[in-house]
CSV table of C-alpha atoms and ligand atoms in Angstrom, one decimal:
chain,number,residue,atom,x,y,z
A,10,MET,CA,5.4,1.5,-11.4
A,11,PRO,CA,5.5,-0.2,-8.0
A,12,ARG,CA,5.6,2.2,-5.1
A,13,ALA,CA,9.1,2.1,-3.6
A,14,VAL,CA,8.9,1.9,0.2
A,15,LYS,CA,12.0,3.4,1.8
A,16,LEU,CA,14.0,1.6,4.5
A,17,ALA,CA,15.4,3.6,7.3
A,18,PRO,CA,17.4,1.5,9.8
A,19,SER,CA,17.5,2.9,13.3
A,20,ILE,CA,20.9,2.4,14.9
A,21,LEU,CA,19.5,2.6,18.5
A,22,ASN,CA,20.1,-1.1,19.0
A,23,ALA,CA,23.3,-1.3,16.9
A,24,ASP,CA,26.7,-2.2,18.3
A,25,PHE,CA,28.0,1.3,19.2
A,26,SER,CA,31.5,-0.1,19.6
A,27,ASN,CA,31.6,-0.5,15.9
A,28,LEU,CA,29.1,1.9,14.2
A,29,TYR,CA,31.2,1.9,11.0
A,30,ARG,CA,30.7,-1.9,10.5
A,31,GLU,CA,27.0,-1.7,11.5
A,32,ILE,CA,26.2,1.1,9.1
A,33,LYS,CA,28.2,-0.4,6.2
A,34,ALA,CA,26.4,-3.7,6.7
A,35,VAL,CA,23.0,-2.1,6.0
A,36,GLU,CA,23.9,0.7,3.6
A,37,LYS,CA,23.2,-0.9,0.3
A,38,TYR,CA,19.7,-2.0,1.4
A,39,SER,CA,18.8,1.3,2.9
A,40,ASP,CA,17.5,4.7,1.8
A,41,LEU,CA,18.4,6.7,4.8
A,42,ILE,CA,19.7,6.2,8.4
A,43,HIS,CA,17.4,7.0,11.3
A,44,LEU,CA,19.2,8.5,14.3
A,45,ASP,CA,17.2,8.6,17.6
A,46,ILE,CA,18.3,11.6,19.7
A,47,MET,CA,17.1,11.4,23.3
A,48,ASP,CA,17.8,13.9,26.1
A,49,GLY,CA,16.6,12.1,29.3
A,50,HIS,CA,13.9,14.7,29.7
A,51,TYR,CA,11.4,14.4,26.9
A,52,VAL,CA,11.9,10.6,27.1
A,53,PRO,CA,13.4,8.5,29.9
A,54,ASN,CA,16.5,7.6,28.0
A,55,ILE,CA,19.7,9.4,26.7
A,56,THR,CA,21.4,8.5,23.5
A,57,PHE,CA,23.8,10.9,21.7
A,58,GLY,CA,24.1,14.3,20.2
A,59,PRO,CA,25.6,16.3,17.3
A,60,ILE,CA,29.2,15.0,17.8
A,61,VAL,CA,28.1,11.4,17.1
A,62,VAL,CA,25.9,12.6,14.2
A,63,LYS,CA,29.0,14.3,12.7
A,64,ALA,CA,31.0,11.1,13.0
A,65,ILE,CA,28.3,9.1,11.3
A,66,ARG,CA,28.2,11.7,8.6
A,67,LYS,CA,31.7,10.6,7.7
A,68,ILE,CA,30.7,6.9,7.5
A,69,THR,CA,28.0,7.1,4.9
A,70,ASP,CA,26.6,9.2,2.1
A,71,LEU,CA,23.0,8.1,2.8
A,72,PRO,CA,20.7,10.8,4.1
A,73,LEU,CA,20.7,11.1,7.9
A,74,GLU,CA,17.4,11.6,9.7
A,75,CYS,CA,17.6,12.9,13.2
A,76,HIS,CA,14.4,11.9,15.2
A,77,LEU,CA,14.6,14.4,18.0
A,78,MET,CA,13.1,13.3,21.3
A,79,ILE,CA,14.3,16.3,23.1
A,80,TYR,CA,13.2,19.7,24.6
A,81,ASN,CA,14.8,23.0,23.8
A,82,LEU,CA,14.4,22.3,20.1
A,83,PRO,CA,15.1,25.8,18.8
A,84,GLU,CA,18.5,25.7,20.5
A,85,TRP,CA,19.5,22.4,18.9
A,86,VAL,CA,18.2,22.0,15.4
A,87,GLU,CA,21.0,24.1,13.8
A,88,GLU,CA,23.7,22.0,15.5
A,89,PHE,CA,22.2,18.8,14.2
A,90,VAL,CA,22.0,20.2,10.6
A,91,GLU,CA,25.5,21.5,10.8
A,92,ALA,CA,26.6,18.0,12.0
A,93,GLY,CA,25.1,16.6,8.8
A,94,ALA,CA,21.4,15.8,9.4
A,95,ASP,CA,19.4,16.0,6.1
A,96,ARG,CA,16.0,15.4,7.8
A,97,ILE,CA,14.9,16.5,11.2
A,98,SER,CA,11.7,15.4,13.0
A,99,PHE,CA,10.5,16.5,16.4
A,100,HIS,CA,7.6,15.8,18.6
A,101,LEU,CA,4.5,17.9,18.8
A,102,GLY,CA,4.3,18.6,22.5
A,103,ALA,CA,8.1,19.2,22.9
A,104,CYS,CA,7.9,22.6,21.3
A,105,ARG,CA,5.9,25.8,21.8
A,106,ASP,CA,6.1,27.2,18.3
A,107,CYS,CA,6.0,24.1,16.0
A,108,GLU,CA,5.3,26.2,12.9
A,109,GLY,CA,8.2,28.4,13.5
A,110,LEU,CA,10.5,25.4,14.1
A,111,ILE,CA,9.4,23.8,10.9
A,112,ARG,CA,10.2,26.9,9.0
A,113,THR,CA,13.6,27.2,10.7
A,114,ILE,CA,14.5,23.6,9.8
A,115,ARG,CA,13.7,24.3,6.2
A,116,ALA,CA,15.5,27.6,6.2
A,117,ILE,CA,18.7,26.1,7.4
A,118,GLY,CA,18.6,23.5,4.7
A,119,ALA,CA,17.0,20.4,6.1
A,120,SER,CA,13.8,18.6,5.5
A,121,PRO,CA,11.3,19.1,8.3
A,122,GLY,CA,9.0,16.4,9.8
A,123,ILE,CA,6.8,16.0,12.8
A,124,ALA,CA,6.6,12.9,15.0
A,125,ILE,CA,3.4,11.8,16.7
A,126,SER,CA,3.6,9.6,19.8
A,127,PRO,CA,0.8,7.1,20.3
A,128,VAL,CA,-0.5,9.2,23.2
A,129,VAL,CA,-0.9,12.3,21.1
A,130,PRO,CA,-4.2,12.7,19.2
A,131,VAL,CA,-3.5,12.4,15.4
A,132,PHE,CA,-5.6,15.5,14.5
A,133,GLU,CA,-2.9,17.6,16.3
A,134,ALA,CA,-0.8,17.1,13.2
A,135,ASP,CA,-3.4,18.3,10.8
A,136,CYS,CA,-2.5,22.0,10.6
A,137,TYR,CA,1.2,21.2,9.9
A,138,LEU,CA,0.6,18.8,7.0
A,139,PRO,CA,0.9,21.5,4.4
A,140,ILE,CA,4.2,22.7,5.6
A,141,VAL,CA,6.1,19.5,6.6
A,142,ASP,CA,7.8,17.0,4.2
A,143,PHE,CA,7.1,14.0,6.4
A,144,VAL,CA,5.2,12.7,9.4
A,145,VAL,CA,6.6,10.0,11.7
A,146,VAL,CA,3.8,7.8,13.1
A,147,MET,CA,5.2,6.2,16.2
A,148,CYS,CA,3.9,2.8,16.8
A,149,VAL,CA,5.7,2.4,20.2
A,150,TYR,CA,6.1,4.8,23.1
A,151,PRO,CA,9.2,6.9,22.4
A,152,GLY,CA,12.3,6.1,24.3
A,153,PHE,CA,13.4,2.6,23.6
A,154,GLY,CA,14.0,0.1,20.8
A,155,GLY,CA,12.8,-3.4,20.8
A,156,GLN,CA,9.1,-2.7,21.9
A,157,GLU,CA,6.1,-4.4,20.3
A,158,LEU,CA,4.2,-2.4,17.6
A,159,ILE,CA,0.8,-1.1,18.8
A,160,PRO,CA,-1.4,-2.3,16.0
A,161,GLU,CA,-4.3,0.2,16.7
A,162,VAL,CA,-2.0,3.1,15.8
A,163,LEU,CA,-1.3,1.9,12.3
A,164,GLU,CA,-4.5,3.2,10.8
A,165,ARG,CA,-3.1,6.7,11.5
A,166,VAL,CA,-1.0,6.3,8.3
A,167,SER,CA,-4.0,6.2,6.0
A,168,ALA,CA,-5.8,8.8,8.1
A,169,ILE,CA,-2.9,11.3,7.7
A,170,LYS,CA,-2.7,10.5,3.9
A,171,ARG,CA,-6.5,11.2,3.5
A,172,LYS,CA,-6.3,14.4,5.6
A,173,ALA,CA,-3.3,15.7,3.6
A,174,ALA,CA,-5.2,14.9,0.3
A,175,SER,CA,-8.3,16.8,1.6
A,176,LEU,CA,-6.0,19.8,2.3
A,177,GLY,CA,-4.7,19.6,-1.2
A,178,THR,CA,-1.2,18.4,-0.2
A,179,ARG,CA,0.8,15.2,0.0
A,180,VAL,CA,3.0,14.1,2.9
A,181,GLU,CA,5.4,11.3,3.3
A,182,VAL,CA,4.4,9.0,6.2
A,183,GLU,CA,7.1,7.1,8.1
A,184,VAL,CA,6.3,4.3,10.6
A,185,ASP,CA,8.7,4.1,13.5
A,186,GLY,CA,8.7,1.4,16.2
A,187,GLY,CA,8.2,-2.3,16.4
A,188,VAL,CA,8.4,-3.0,12.7
A,189,LYS,CA,9.7,-6.5,11.9
A,190,THR,CA,9.3,-9.1,9.2
A,191,GLU,CA,6.1,-10.5,10.9
A,192,ASN,CA,4.2,-7.2,10.5
A,193,LEU,CA,5.9,-5.6,7.6
A,194,ARG,CA,3.2,-6.4,5.0
A,195,GLN,CA,0.5,-4.9,7.3
A,196,VAL,CA,2.6,-1.8,7.8
A,197,VAL,CA,3.1,-1.3,4.1
A,198,SER,CA,-0.5,-2.0,3.3
A,199,GLU,CA,-1.5,1.1,5.2
A,200,GLY,CA,0.2,3.2,2.5
A,201,THR,CA,3.4,3.8,4.5
A,202,ASP,CA,6.2,5.5,2.5
A,203,THR,CA,9.1,4.8,4.9
A,204,VAL,CA,9.7,2.1,7.5
A,205,VAL,CA,12.1,2.6,10.4
A,206,VAL,CA,13.5,-0.8,11.5
A,207,GLY,CA,15.8,-0.9,14.6
A,208,SER,CA,16.2,-4.1,16.7
A,209,SER,CA,14.8,-6.4,14.0
A,210,ILE,CA,17.9,-5.6,12.0
A,211,PHE,CA,20.6,-4.7,14.6
A,212,SER,CA,19.8,-7.2,17.2
A,213,SER,CA,20.0,-9.9,14.6
A,214,SER,CA,23.1,-12.2,14.6
A,215,ASP,CA,23.5,-11.3,10.9
A,216,VAL,CA,22.8,-7.6,10.5
A,217,GLU,CA,23.4,-7.5,6.7
A,218,ALA,CA,21.2,-10.5,6.1
A,219,ALA,CA,18.4,-9.0,8.2
A,220,ALA,CA,18.5,-5.7,6.3
A,221,LYS,CA,18.6,-7.6,3.0
A,222,LYS,CA,15.5,-9.6,4.0
A,223,ILE,CA,13.5,-6.5,4.9
A,224,ARG,CA,14.6,-4.8,1.7
A,225,GLU,CA,13.4,-7.8,-0.3
A,226,MET,CA,10.1,-7.9,1.6
A,227,LEU,CA,9.5,-4.2,1.0
A,228,ASN,CA,10.1,-4.7,-2.7
A,229,ASP,CA,7.7,-7.6,-2.8
A,230,ALA,CA,5.0,-5.8,-0.8
A,231,ALA,CA,5.3,-2.7,-2.9
A,232,SER,CA,4.8,-4.6,-6.1
A,233,CYS,CA,1.4,-5.9,-4.9
A,234,SER,CA,0.2,-2.7,-3.2
A,235,PRO,CA,-1.6,0.2,-4.9
A,236,GLU,CA,-0.2,3.6,-5.5
A,237,VAL,CA,-1.2,5.8,-2.5
B,325,DX5,C1,11.9,4.7,19.7
B,325,DX5,C2,12.7,5.1,18.4
B,325,DX5,C3,12.6,4.1,17.3
B,325,DX5,C4,13.1,2.7,17.7
B,325,DX5,C5,13.0,1.7,16.5
B,325,DX5,O1,11.9,5.8,20.6
B,325,DX5,O2,12.2,6.3,17.9
B,325,DX5,O3,13.3,4.6,16.2
B,325,DX5,O4,14.4,2.7,18.1
B,325,DX5,O5,13.5,0.5,17.0
B,325,DX5,P1,12.6,-0.8,16.9
B,325,DX5,O6,12.5,-1.1,15.5
B,325,DX5,O7,13.5,-1.8,17.7
B,325,DX5,O8,11.3,-0.5,17.6
B,326,ZN,ZN1,12.9,6.9,16.0
């Protein structure tokens, strides 16, 4: 069986004046929707909070992933889960008690993940691999869509997979930032399970066609790549 690579469109570069249309355009090609939550402190940008997540929850039945780029995480995770988040990732370095937060996210009914910024050494994730469901390998500096993927970071995907295997566990690895048709094969060939694609879909003049193209490329790439 070919390995199915999941597509998670990030709405950061979508037309926020018509999120319904934007999400419906990508829905049938997607496995989940990636929501970038920024507080203007952890990253130099502000996006949206639980109120908007709750509104998006009404638009689609796809799982919603909140990628939290915020501080004060223990105060906020429950609000995001109540708003409809199915998966929550947060950044190592934004939190004092990462293990406690991972356990809280799971206890309140969501799937926990950790995100690693390019400036954070990848080994800092090691001790959490047995207790998270997924790891977000960021290939851009968190804060903005539309940046170029940093190619040197990509080898983190296979490194995390190997480390998890050596610890007797498996973890889903998601690549976030700078993914586009030109580098998709390279991203998938690292063993990536989920790709986040933002501007390459939502800054396109035909959002649906862009999502369809990425979905087809993922299916093609998966059929020629080994089971990881
Ligand atoms: C950056 C975000 C990413 C980003 C993806 O902080 O976490 O999800 O918006 O968008 P593109 O694909 O445009 O890099
Ligand atoms: Zn993101």
